[in-house]
C-alpha cells in the first residue's frame, strides 16, 4: 500500500473503533478502549497519524476516552509529570499523547473544555515543550534509553515535532541556551548534538542582538557560522581567499578572535581550519599557536616541536575535519604530545591502510563525510580529540559505558597503548587481549552487549568499541560463576594493571543480597575520603559501578563511571569528581541527588556530587587491600548511616539487606 | 419467552448483549465478581461451581434462583455445563437433559455416542497410565500394518473434561510417551490422529433443528482461525450441514448452541473430533458477529430458551444460507521467549490492508512467563479482515510466527 492508502485505512479504522467504543456500555468499554488505544498507538508515531488524531481529538474526548483516568480533569494536569508518563510506555504514553493533543486543540481554539481557557492550555503546552527538550531534539537521556523502546521513542519524538510546530519559541529560548551551555561546558568529543541544536535555533528562532538572553544563543551561532568579524558574509572557501589579502597584523587579529571563540564553547568552525591551513602553508609560525588558542605551556611545547605539529596539521586538518583543532590544542597543553611514544604512534597512524570494514564504520559515524577527507584523516582527527579531551569521550546511544570508560582512561594514562590499539584495530579490524593467561580475540568471540551500534560516536570509538565490547563480554563470561562479581577480575584485565586488586561489592552473589553495607561504605571512604585515607589523593581513575536511579529514586539499572578525584569545591564541600561517559548535564537520580557538570569546581567533562551522595549510589569499586582494612575503622558511624539511609530508601528497596559482618 | 435467563459463568460481552436486547437475566458466578456486579447493577448470585456438597448443589442453586424467576440456564464456561444441564432438566422436567450435559463433559462417552450414531471417529480408548498409551499405540500400529523400522502412528491424549487445548498432547512415538506424559494426565482419552483440515462449526439449535450454522476454518489449532469458511469447505457445506444435523439428532440436542470440531481429508472424508456446548474459545463468536453482522452472543443465550418465538429467532439469527463477502480472521499471539521486555508491532503489519486491530499489551517491565498450560494464555489477538480467504490463511500463518514480544 502507498502512504496515502495506509493513511486512509488508519483514518477509517480509527473512526470504526471509536464508533464501537462509543456504542459500548460501561461493561465492555475497557475492552473497546484497549483496541482503540492500540490503534492510536500505531498512528502516533508519524506526523500524518498525529494530524488525524488531532482532528479526532474532540470526538475522542467526548466519547469519554479520558473518563475516570487521571487525565479526566484537564485543569489539574501538571506539565512536569508529562515526561515520566511518556517514558512509562503504552498505554500510558499513548493517552498522555492524546492529552497533549487535546490541550493543543483547546489552545488553538478548536475545542472547548470546561475549566480551561485557551490561554491556560497554550501555557500548558509551552511548559510541556520546555520540560521535554530531550524529545524535541530527539536526544534521549540515559534513563530514557533504558526504559523506552524504539517505537515509543518515535511516538514521543513525533509528538514533540508536532507540538513544536505550534509552539512559540520566545518562551523556550532561555532553556535552550542553558541546555547548550550545559552540553558545551562538558566539552564532549562528539559535537553533533550541540551543532544540531544550534542549527535548529538558527532556523526556527528570530534572535535580537540587543536582548541579553538572545546574545547567549547568538554567541553559540557565531562560534560555528561567523566566528570573526571578517568571516561575516563568507563561507570557508571565500574566507580562505580573503585571508590571502590580509596583513600579518590582521591575520594575528583574526587568529586571536577565532581561537577565543573556540575556547568559549569548545566548538570549532570551518573558518578556523581555513585559517590554520593558510597560516601553516604560508609559514606564519608565530601565529599558529595563537590560532590554536594555546596557553603559555602549550606555546612552549609547540615551539619545541613545531615542524612535527605543522606536519600533523597539513595531513589531518581540513574544513570538513575541523573540530579536532580543539583537541590538538589541548594535546599540546596537556603534554601528551611531548611523549616520544605518542609521537611515534601518531606518525605510524599517518601511514597505515585502514581495513575496509573499519572505513565503513568511520564514514558512517561522520555525519557529512566529505570526499576530500579520507577515513584516516577522520580517525587521526578523532585521536587528537580523544587525547586532547579525555573526559569528553561518550558512549552515544550505546550500552557501552565500559568501553567508553576504558578509552577515556587509556587516553590519560596509557596514550601510546591506546594509539597502538587503534592502529591494530583499524588495520586488521581485529584486536586481542590477555585474560588470565589466555588470549581473547575479537574476531573469534561471540556477540557482546551491542546488537546494533549507534554510530553517533567519534571515529576512534566506532573503530574500537565493537571490539572492546565483545572482548569485555567474553572476559565477563570467563569470569562468571565464581560466586563474585566478575568485574573483580575483568576490570584489571581490561583497563590495565594499575587497577587495584581489591574489589568491594555491596551485592553478594551467593546470598543474592546486600551484605554488610556499613563495612562497604567504610572501605569506600577509607579508599577515597581524605579525612580517613590519610589525606591521600587518588592517583589513577577508579572504575566504579553505580546504580542508576530515576528522579523518584527507583532502581533502573547499572552503569559504569570512573571516580577521578575527591576534592573540596569552591564552597568548601567535599565532592566526588567522576567521569560519566553518557555526557549528560541534566540528571536527576532522586532524593535531591543531581550530578552537576559545571560551577562546582569541575574540570571540563567531569561530573560531580557531594561525596556522601555519590557513595549512596556506588555498588562496586576497587581498593588497595593492604591499606583499606586498617583505615576503615577510622570512619565514624554517623557518616556511614547518612549514606546507608540514602541507599536503602532508593535502589536498596529492590534488594534484601543482610547485616552480617564481612571480612574486607 | 423466558422469564429470566440464568447465565452461569462470567462474560461481560454476554451481559452487555443481554442488556442491549432488553432480556431479563441473572448472572451466577464465583463470589469474586460480586463487587463488580453490584457496582454495575448486574443481577447476581454468587456461587462456587467448584464445590459440590450438601450445601452447594443444583437444588440449592435452584432455590437461590427462585427470587429471580429464572427458567433457562445457559453455560458460559466449560465447567458450568453440568450445572446448566441439571438446572435445565428441572426447568424442562426432562432428566435426560442432565445426561446430555455429561455427554459434553466426558470425551470418551461423547465419542462412543457419536460412533453408535454412525459418525466417523478415530480409534479411541480410555487409558490409565503410560503403559496403556503404549499398548494403544501398539494396537494402532498393528491395525495400520506397520513394518519394522516404520514410524509409529500418532496418538493424541486429552483429559476427559477440559476445554479446548488444555492438557492436549500429541505423541508421535514411544519416546514421546515417556517424555511428554505425566502421571497427572491419567486417566484420560487416547485417540488416533485424524488427518485433514480441521474446522469447527457453531450450530444455533432450536427445537432440535439447526437454525443457523457458522463454519470456522482453523488455520492452526489454538493460534488462528477465520470466518466464514474458505472456498473448499464452503463447497462441502451441504454435506457438513447433514452431518451436523445428524450429530444434533444423535445427541438429542433441543436448544442452545454446539461447537464441534471436524476433520475433512483430501478424499472428502469427514471425521468427528469432539464437541462442546459453551462459548467457544479463539474469539470465534466475536468474529462471527462481525462477519455475519449479528449479535452471536445474544443469539447463543436466547437459543437456550424453548419458548423463543419464530419471529424472535428470525430476528436474532442470520438466514441459513447467508454467505458474507468479507472474511474476518484472527491470530492469537503468544510470547515466544521466557523473558520479554517489549512489544514490537512490525511496520509491515501497519501497512497490511487486511490488518484490522489488535489487543496486544506491552509487558510489565521485564516479564517472566509462567509455564504454558495447553497453549498457554495468549497475550492478545491481532484481527484481520479481507475479501480473499486464501490471502487470509497466508497472513494468519505468517503472523503466527512473528515475534511481537522481544
PDB file of C-alpha atoms in Angstrom, chain A residues 148-375:
ATOM      1  CA  UNK A 148      11.881   3.312  26.127  1.00  0.00           C
ATOM      2  CA  UNK A 149      11.525   1.120  23.051  1.00  0.00           C
ATOM      3  CA  UNK A 150      12.235   2.404  19.560  1.00  0.00           C
ATOM      4  CA  UNK A 151       8.555   2.719  18.767  1.00  0.00           C
ATOM      5  CA  UNK A 152       7.881   4.608  21.989  1.00  0.00           C
ATOM      6  CA  UNK A 153      10.753   6.974  21.231  1.00  0.00           C
ATOM      7  CA  UNK A 154       9.457   7.640  17.754  1.00  0.00           C
ATOM      8  CA  UNK A 155       5.944   8.264  19.089  1.00  0.00           C
ATOM      9  CA  UNK A 156       7.185  10.804  21.574  1.00  0.00           C
ATOM     10  CA  UNK A 157       9.580  12.401  19.138  1.00  0.00           C
ATOM     11  CA  UNK A 158       6.763  12.779  16.601  1.00  0.00           C
ATOM     12  CA  UNK A 159       4.566  14.355  19.245  1.00  0.00           C
ATOM     13  CA  UNK A 160       7.120  16.987  20.062  1.00  0.00           C
ATOM     14  CA  UNK A 161       7.801  17.709  16.433  1.00  0.00           C
ATOM     15  CA  UNK A 162       4.064  18.198  16.105  1.00  0.00           C
ATOM     16  CA  UNK A 163       3.787  20.360  19.206  1.00  0.00           C
ATOM     17  CA  UNK A 164       6.827  22.405  18.267  1.00  0.00           C
ATOM     18  CA  UNK A 165       5.244  23.433  15.008  1.00  0.00           C
ATOM     19  CA  UNK A 166       2.642  25.142  17.191  1.00  0.00           C
ATOM     20  CA  UNK A 167       4.963  26.445  19.859  1.00  0.00           C
ATOM     21  CA  UNK A 168       6.149  29.952  20.328  1.00  0.00           C
ATOM     22  CA  UNK A 169       9.877  29.612  20.887  1.00  0.00           C
ATOM     23  CA  UNK A 170      10.240  33.003  22.519  1.00  0.00           C
ATOM     24  CA  UNK A 171       9.437  31.188  25.745  1.00  0.00           C
ATOM     25  CA  UNK A 172      11.954  28.419  25.412  1.00  0.00           C
ATOM     26  CA  UNK A 173      14.999  30.430  24.421  1.00  0.00           C
ATOM     27  CA  UNK A 174      16.417  30.653  27.907  1.00  0.00           C
ATOM     28  CA  UNK A 175      16.017  26.903  28.404  1.00  0.00           C
ATOM     29  CA  UNK A 176      17.768  26.101  25.152  1.00  0.00           C
ATOM     30  CA  UNK A 177      20.602  28.475  25.954  1.00  0.00           C
ATOM     31  CA  UNK A 178      21.058  26.696  29.272  1.00  0.00           C
ATOM     32  CA  UNK A 179      20.904  23.289  27.603  1.00  0.00           C
ATOM     33  CA  UNK A 180      23.609  24.323  25.131  1.00  0.00           C
ATOM     34  CA  UNK A 181      25.713  25.751  27.914  1.00  0.00           C
ATOM     35  CA  UNK A 182      25.471  22.526  29.925  1.00  0.00           C
ATOM     36  CA  UNK A 183      26.432  20.389  26.949  1.00  0.00           C
ATOM     37  CA  UNK A 184      29.297  22.580  25.820  1.00  0.00           C
ATOM     38  CA  UNK A 185      30.730  23.020  29.307  1.00  0.00           C
ATOM     39  CA  UNK A 186      31.453  19.290  29.310  1.00  0.00           C
ATOM     40  CA  UNK A 187      33.486  19.632  26.121  1.00  0.00           C
ATOM     41  CA  UNK A 188      32.292  16.402  24.572  1.00  0.00           C
ATOM     42  CA  UNK A 189      34.403  14.846  21.854  1.00  0.00           C
ATOM     43  CA  UNK A 190      31.353  14.425  19.623  1.00  0.00           C
ATOM     44  CA  UNK A 191      29.791  17.814  18.971  1.00  0.00           C
ATOM     45  CA  UNK A 192      26.896  16.805  16.729  1.00  0.00           C
ATOM     46  CA  UNK A 193      24.298  17.273  19.434  1.00  0.00           C
ATOM     47  CA  UNK A 194      25.061  20.924  20.126  1.00  0.00           C
ATOM     48  CA  UNK A 195      25.562  21.649  16.440  1.00  0.00           C
ATOM     49  CA  UNK A 196      22.152  20.200  15.725  1.00  0.00           C
ATOM     50  CA  UNK A 197      20.516  22.376  18.364  1.00  0.00           C
ATOM     51  CA  UNK A 198      22.386  25.481  17.221  1.00  0.00           C
ATOM     52  CA  UNK A 199      21.292  24.868  13.625  1.00  0.00           C
ATOM     53  CA  UNK A 200      17.736  24.308  14.809  1.00  0.00           C
ATOM     54  CA  UNK A 201      17.698  27.590  16.708  1.00  0.00           C
ATOM     55  CA  UNK A 202      19.115  29.400  13.693  1.00  0.00           C
ATOM     56  CA  UNK A 203      16.342  28.039  11.540  1.00  0.00           C
ATOM     57  CA  UNK A 204      13.429  28.456  13.937  1.00  0.00           C
ATOM     58  CA  UNK A 205      14.009  31.472  16.129  1.00  0.00           C
ATOM     59  CA  UNK A 206      14.451  35.109  15.272  1.00  0.00           C
ATOM     60  CA  UNK A 207      17.062  36.493  17.670  1.00  0.00           C
ATOM     61  CA  UNK A 208      17.523  40.075  18.772  1.00  0.00           C
ATOM     62  CA  UNK A 209      21.183  41.089  19.233  1.00  0.00           C
ATOM     63  CA  UNK A 210      20.136  43.725  21.780  1.00  0.00           C
ATOM     64  CA  UNK A 211      18.477  41.241  24.110  1.00  0.00           C
ATOM     65  CA  UNK A 212      20.890  39.796  26.712  1.00  0.00           C
ATOM     66  CA  UNK A 213      19.135  36.379  26.637  1.00  0.00           C
ATOM     67  CA  UNK A 214      19.350  36.231  22.842  1.00  0.00           C
ATOM     68  CA  UNK A 215      23.005  37.184  22.972  1.00  0.00           C
ATOM     69  CA  UNK A 216      23.761  33.859  24.628  1.00  0.00           C
ATOM     70  CA  UNK A 217      22.227  31.923  21.764  1.00  0.00           C
ATOM     71  CA  UNK A 218      23.831  34.246  19.214  1.00  0.00           C
ATOM     72  CA  UNK A 219      27.206  33.538  20.743  1.00  0.00           C
ATOM     73  CA  UNK A 220      26.755  29.803  20.058  1.00  0.00           C
ATOM     74  CA  UNK A 221      25.705  30.560  16.500  1.00  0.00           C
ATOM     75  CA  UNK A 222      28.671  32.829  15.964  1.00  0.00           C
ATOM     76  CA  UNK A 223      31.115  30.163  17.090  1.00  0.00           C
ATOM     77  CA  UNK A 224      30.020  27.981  14.194  1.00  0.00           C
ATOM     78  CA  UNK A 225      28.767  30.322  11.494  1.00  0.00           C
ATOM     79  CA  UNK A 226      30.731  33.563  11.833  1.00  0.00           C
ATOM     80  CA  UNK A 227      33.470  33.290  14.434  1.00  0.00           C
ATOM     81  CA  UNK A 228      35.208  36.542  13.432  1.00  0.00           C
ATOM     82  CA  UNK A 229      34.026  39.897  12.143  1.00  0.00           C
ATOM     83  CA  UNK A 230      35.759  39.302   8.837  1.00  0.00           C
ATOM     84  CA  UNK A 231      34.069  35.931   8.356  1.00  0.00           C
ATOM     85  CA  UNK A 232      30.604  37.515   8.173  1.00  0.00           C
ATOM     86  CA  UNK A 233      29.115  37.007   4.740  1.00  0.00           C
ATOM     87  CA  UNK A 234      31.705  34.382   3.757  1.00  0.00           C
ATOM     88  CA  UNK A 235      31.839  30.640   3.577  1.00  0.00           C
ATOM     89  CA  UNK A 236      35.081  28.903   4.461  1.00  0.00           C
ATOM     90  CA  UNK A 237      36.226  28.897   0.805  1.00  0.00           C
ATOM     91  CA  UNK A 238      35.779  32.575   0.076  1.00  0.00           C
ATOM     92  CA  UNK A 239      37.163  33.237   3.557  1.00  0.00           C
ATOM     93  CA  UNK A 240      40.379  31.466   2.594  1.00  0.00           C
ATOM     94  CA  UNK A 241      40.684  33.779  -0.411  1.00  0.00           C
ATOM     95  CA  UNK A 242      40.062  36.738   1.828  1.00  0.00           C
ATOM     96  CA  UNK A 243      42.889  35.575   4.107  1.00  0.00           C
ATOM     97  CA  UNK A 244      45.479  35.981   1.377  1.00  0.00           C
ATOM     98  CA  UNK A 245      44.657  39.679   1.233  1.00  0.00           C
ATOM     99  CA  UNK A 246      45.270  40.189   4.947  1.00  0.00           C
ATOM    100  CA  UNK A 247      48.394  41.622   6.517  1.00  0.00           C
ATOM    101  CA  UNK A 248      50.367  39.821   9.231  1.00  0.00           C
ATOM    102  CA  UNK A 249      48.721  42.007  11.891  1.00  0.00           C
ATOM    103  CA  UNK A 250      45.290  41.361  10.507  1.00  0.00           C
ATOM    104  CA  UNK A 251      45.981  37.643  10.477  1.00  0.00           C
ATOM    105  CA  UNK A 252      47.063  37.861  14.099  1.00  0.00           C
ATOM    106  CA  UNK A 253      43.862  39.643  14.969  1.00  0.00           C
ATOM    107  CA  UNK A 254      41.926  37.007  13.082  1.00  0.00           C
ATOM    108  CA  UNK A 255      43.760  34.169  14.857  1.00  0.00           C
ATOM    109  CA  UNK A 256      43.154  35.682  18.269  1.00  0.00           C
ATOM    110  CA  UNK A 257      39.492  36.264  17.595  1.00  0.00           C
ATOM    111  CA  UNK A 258      38.844  32.841  16.160  1.00  0.00           C
ATOM    112  CA  UNK A 259      40.622  30.903  18.926  1.00  0.00           C
ATOM    113  CA  UNK A 260      38.872  32.927  21.595  1.00  0.00           C
ATOM    114  CA  UNK A 261      35.577  31.905  20.067  1.00  0.00           C
ATOM    115  CA  UNK A 262      36.667  28.245  20.012  1.00  0.00           C
ATOM    116  CA  UNK A 263      37.727  28.273  23.649  1.00  0.00           C
ATOM    117  CA  UNK A 264      34.457  29.842  24.708  1.00  0.00           C
ATOM    118  CA  UNK A 265      32.275  26.850  23.821  1.00  0.00           C
ATOM    119  CA  UNK A 266      34.730  24.218  22.632  1.00  0.00           C
ATOM    120  CA  UNK A 267      33.294  24.385  19.115  1.00  0.00           C
ATOM    121  CA  UNK A 268      35.441  24.780  16.014  1.00  0.00           C
ATOM    122  CA  UNK A 269      34.192  26.385  12.818  1.00  0.00           C
ATOM    123  CA  UNK A 270      35.235  25.503   9.284  1.00  0.00           C
ATOM    124  CA  UNK A 271      36.741  29.005   9.061  1.00  0.00           C
ATOM    125  CA  UNK A 272      39.296  28.083  11.677  1.00  0.00           C
ATOM    126  CA  UNK A 273      40.554  25.164   9.574  1.00  0.00           C
ATOM    127  CA  UNK A 274      40.891  27.507   6.599  1.00  0.00           C
ATOM    128  CA  UNK A 275      42.820  29.961   8.711  1.00  0.00           C
ATOM    129  CA  UNK A 276      45.082  27.354  10.301  1.00  0.00           C
ATOM    130  CA  UNK A 277      45.923  25.755   6.962  1.00  0.00           C
ATOM    131  CA  UNK A 278      46.589  29.184   5.499  1.00  0.00           C
ATOM    132  CA  UNK A 279      48.961  30.018   8.369  1.00  0.00           C
ATOM    133  CA  UNK A 280      50.811  26.727   8.009  1.00  0.00           C
ATOM    134  CA  UNK A 281      51.025  26.986   4.257  1.00  0.00           C
ATOM    135  CA  UNK A 282      52.420  30.492   4.429  1.00  0.00           C
ATOM    136  CA  UNK A 283      54.765  29.631   7.309  1.00  0.00           C
ATOM    137  CA  UNK A 284      53.277  32.081   9.829  1.00  0.00           C
ATOM    138  CA  UNK A 285      54.934  30.023  12.516  1.00  0.00           C
ATOM    139  CA  UNK A 286      54.317  32.501  15.317  1.00  0.00           C
ATOM    140  CA  UNK A 287      50.606  32.755  14.521  1.00  0.00           C
ATOM    141  CA  UNK A 288      49.818  29.022  14.588  1.00  0.00           C
ATOM    142  CA  UNK A 289      49.826  28.872  18.443  1.00  0.00           C
ATOM    143  CA  UNK A 290      47.570  31.918  18.515  1.00  0.00           C
ATOM    144  CA  UNK A 291      45.161  30.299  16.144  1.00  0.00           C
ATOM    145  CA  UNK A 292      45.225  27.134  18.277  1.00  0.00           C
ATOM    146  CA  UNK A 293      44.415  29.231  21.343  1.00  0.00           C
ATOM    147  CA  UNK A 294      47.355  27.789  23.304  1.00  0.00           C
ATOM    148  CA  UNK A 295      48.275  28.794  26.846  1.00  0.00           C
ATOM    149  CA  UNK A 296      51.946  29.569  27.596  1.00  0.00           C
ATOM    150  CA  UNK A 297      52.754  25.896  28.304  1.00  0.00           C
ATOM    151  CA  UNK A 298      51.159  24.926  25.032  1.00  0.00           C
ATOM    152  CA  UNK A 299      53.067  27.617  23.163  1.00  0.00           C
ATOM    153  CA  UNK A 300      56.348  26.386  24.632  1.00  0.00           C
ATOM    154  CA  UNK A 301      55.596  22.807  23.585  1.00  0.00           C
ATOM    155  CA  UNK A 302      54.552  23.919  20.124  1.00  0.00           C
ATOM    156  CA  UNK A 303      57.804  25.780  19.704  1.00  0.00           C
ATOM    157  CA  UNK A 304      59.690  22.651  20.732  1.00  0.00           C
ATOM    158  CA  UNK A 305      58.164  20.503  18.003  1.00  0.00           C
ATOM    159  CA  UNK A 306      56.664  22.939  15.534  1.00  0.00           C
ATOM    160  CA  UNK A 307      57.755  21.009  12.433  1.00  0.00           C
ATOM    161  CA  UNK A 308      56.059  17.873  13.681  1.00  0.00           C
ATOM    162  CA  UNK A 309      52.842  19.680  14.613  1.00  0.00           C
ATOM    163  CA  UNK A 310      52.764  21.529  11.285  1.00  0.00           C
ATOM    164  CA  UNK A 311      53.049  18.180   9.503  1.00  0.00           C
ATOM    165  CA  UNK A 312      50.133  16.822  11.529  1.00  0.00           C
ATOM    166  CA  UNK A 313      48.069  19.894  10.674  1.00  0.00           C
ATOM    167  CA  UNK A 314      48.790  19.630   6.959  1.00  0.00           C
ATOM    168  CA  UNK A 315      47.969  15.950   6.820  1.00  0.00           C
ATOM    169  CA  UNK A 316      44.926  15.834   9.065  1.00  0.00           C
ATOM    170  CA  UNK A 317      43.123  19.170   9.288  1.00  0.00           C
ATOM    171  CA  UNK A 318      40.506  20.116   6.733  1.00  0.00           C
ATOM    172  CA  UNK A 319      37.465  22.414   6.859  1.00  0.00           C
ATOM    173  CA  UNK A 320      35.437  19.189   6.894  1.00  0.00           C
ATOM    174  CA  UNK A 321      37.517  17.811   9.730  1.00  0.00           C
ATOM    175  CA  UNK A 322      37.864  20.980  11.767  1.00  0.00           C
ATOM    176  CA  UNK A 323      36.652  20.065  15.247  1.00  0.00           C
ATOM    177  CA  UNK A 324      39.903  18.220  16.012  1.00  0.00           C
ATOM    178  CA  UNK A 325      41.751  21.566  16.095  1.00  0.00           C
ATOM    179  CA  UNK A 326      40.444  21.996  19.623  1.00  0.00           C
ATOM    180  CA  UNK A 327      41.770  18.558  20.575  1.00  0.00           C
ATOM    181  CA  UNK A 328      45.133  19.280  19.004  1.00  0.00           C
ATOM    182  CA  UNK A 329      45.455  22.463  21.046  1.00  0.00           C
ATOM    183  CA  UNK A 330      44.571  20.646  24.266  1.00  0.00           C
ATOM    184  CA  UNK A 331      47.017  17.850  23.428  1.00  0.00           C
ATOM    185  CA  UNK A 332      49.791  20.368  23.214  1.00  0.00           C
ATOM    186  CA  UNK A 333      48.771  21.896  26.532  1.00  0.00           C
ATOM    187  CA  UNK A 334      48.399  18.657  28.496  1.00  0.00           C
ATOM    188  CA  UNK A 335      51.788  17.454  27.406  1.00  0.00           C
ATOM    189  CA  UNK A 336      50.703  14.182  25.846  1.00  0.00           C
ATOM    190  CA  UNK A 337      52.375  15.105  22.593  1.00  0.00           C
ATOM    191  CA  UNK A 338      55.678  15.520  24.431  1.00  0.00           C
ATOM    192  CA  UNK A 339      55.911  11.766  24.870  1.00  0.00           C
ATOM    193  CA  UNK A 340      58.088  10.112  22.293  1.00  0.00           C
ATOM    194  CA  UNK A 341      55.831   7.010  22.205  1.00  0.00           C
ATOM    195  CA  UNK A 342      52.803   9.131  21.398  1.00  0.00           C
ATOM    196  CA  UNK A 343      54.560  10.963  18.583  1.00  0.00           C
ATOM    197  CA  UNK A 344      55.809   7.683  17.115  1.00  0.00           C
ATOM    198  CA  UNK A 345      52.341   6.184  17.372  1.00  0.00           C
ATOM    199  CA  UNK A 346      50.767   9.135  15.596  1.00  0.00           C
ATOM    200  CA  UNK A 347      53.426   9.034  12.861  1.00  0.00           C
ATOM    201  CA  UNK A 348      52.671   5.346  12.362  1.00  0.00           C
ATOM    202  CA  UNK A 349      48.982   6.095  12.068  1.00  0.00           C
ATOM    203  CA  UNK A 350      49.700   8.544   9.273  1.00  0.00           C
ATOM    204  CA  UNK A 351      50.977   5.726   7.104  1.00  0.00           C
ATOM    205  CA  UNK A 352      48.521   2.889   7.797  1.00  0.00           C
ATOM    206  CA  UNK A 353      45.998   1.438   5.400  1.00  0.00           C
ATOM    207  CA  UNK A 354      42.625   1.111   7.096  1.00  0.00           C
ATOM    208  CA  UNK A 355      40.593  -2.088   6.787  1.00  0.00           C
ATOM    209  CA  UNK A 356      37.532  -1.538   4.519  1.00  0.00           C
ATOM    210  CA  UNK A 357      35.110  -2.610   7.274  1.00  0.00           C
ATOM    211  CA  UNK A 358      36.577  -0.061   9.656  1.00  0.00           C
ATOM    212  CA  UNK A 359      36.493   2.576   6.923  1.00  0.00           C
ATOM    213  CA  UNK A 360      32.800   1.881   6.535  1.00  0.00           C
ATOM    214  CA  UNK A 361      32.190   2.366  10.234  1.00  0.00           C
ATOM    215  CA  UNK A 362      34.187   5.595  10.296  1.00  0.00           C
ATOM    216  CA  UNK A 363      32.309   7.065   7.349  1.00  0.00           C
ATOM    217  CA  UNK A 364      29.029   6.039   8.900  1.00  0.00           C
ATOM    218  CA  UNK A 365      29.926   7.881  12.102  1.00  0.00           C
ATOM    219  CA  UNK A 366      30.712  11.062  10.203  1.00  0.00           C
ATOM    220  CA  UNK A 367      27.518  12.977   9.749  1.00  0.00           C
ATOM    221  CA  UNK A 368      28.515  14.612   6.493  1.00  0.00           C
ATOM    222  CA  UNK A 369      31.530  12.691   5.174  1.00  0.00           C
ATOM    223  CA  UNK A 370      33.332  14.672   2.539  1.00  0.00           C
ATOM    224  CA  UNK A 371      35.167  13.080  -0.354  1.00  0.00           C
ATOM    225  CA  UNK A 372      38.197  15.294   0.194  1.00  0.00           C
ATOM    226  CA  UNK A 373      38.712  13.921   3.679  1.00  0.00           C
ATOM    227  CA  UNK A 374      39.902  10.328   3.993  1.00  0.00           C
ATOM    228  CA  UNK A 375      38.659   7.956   6.712  1.00  0.00           C
TER     229      UNK A 375
END
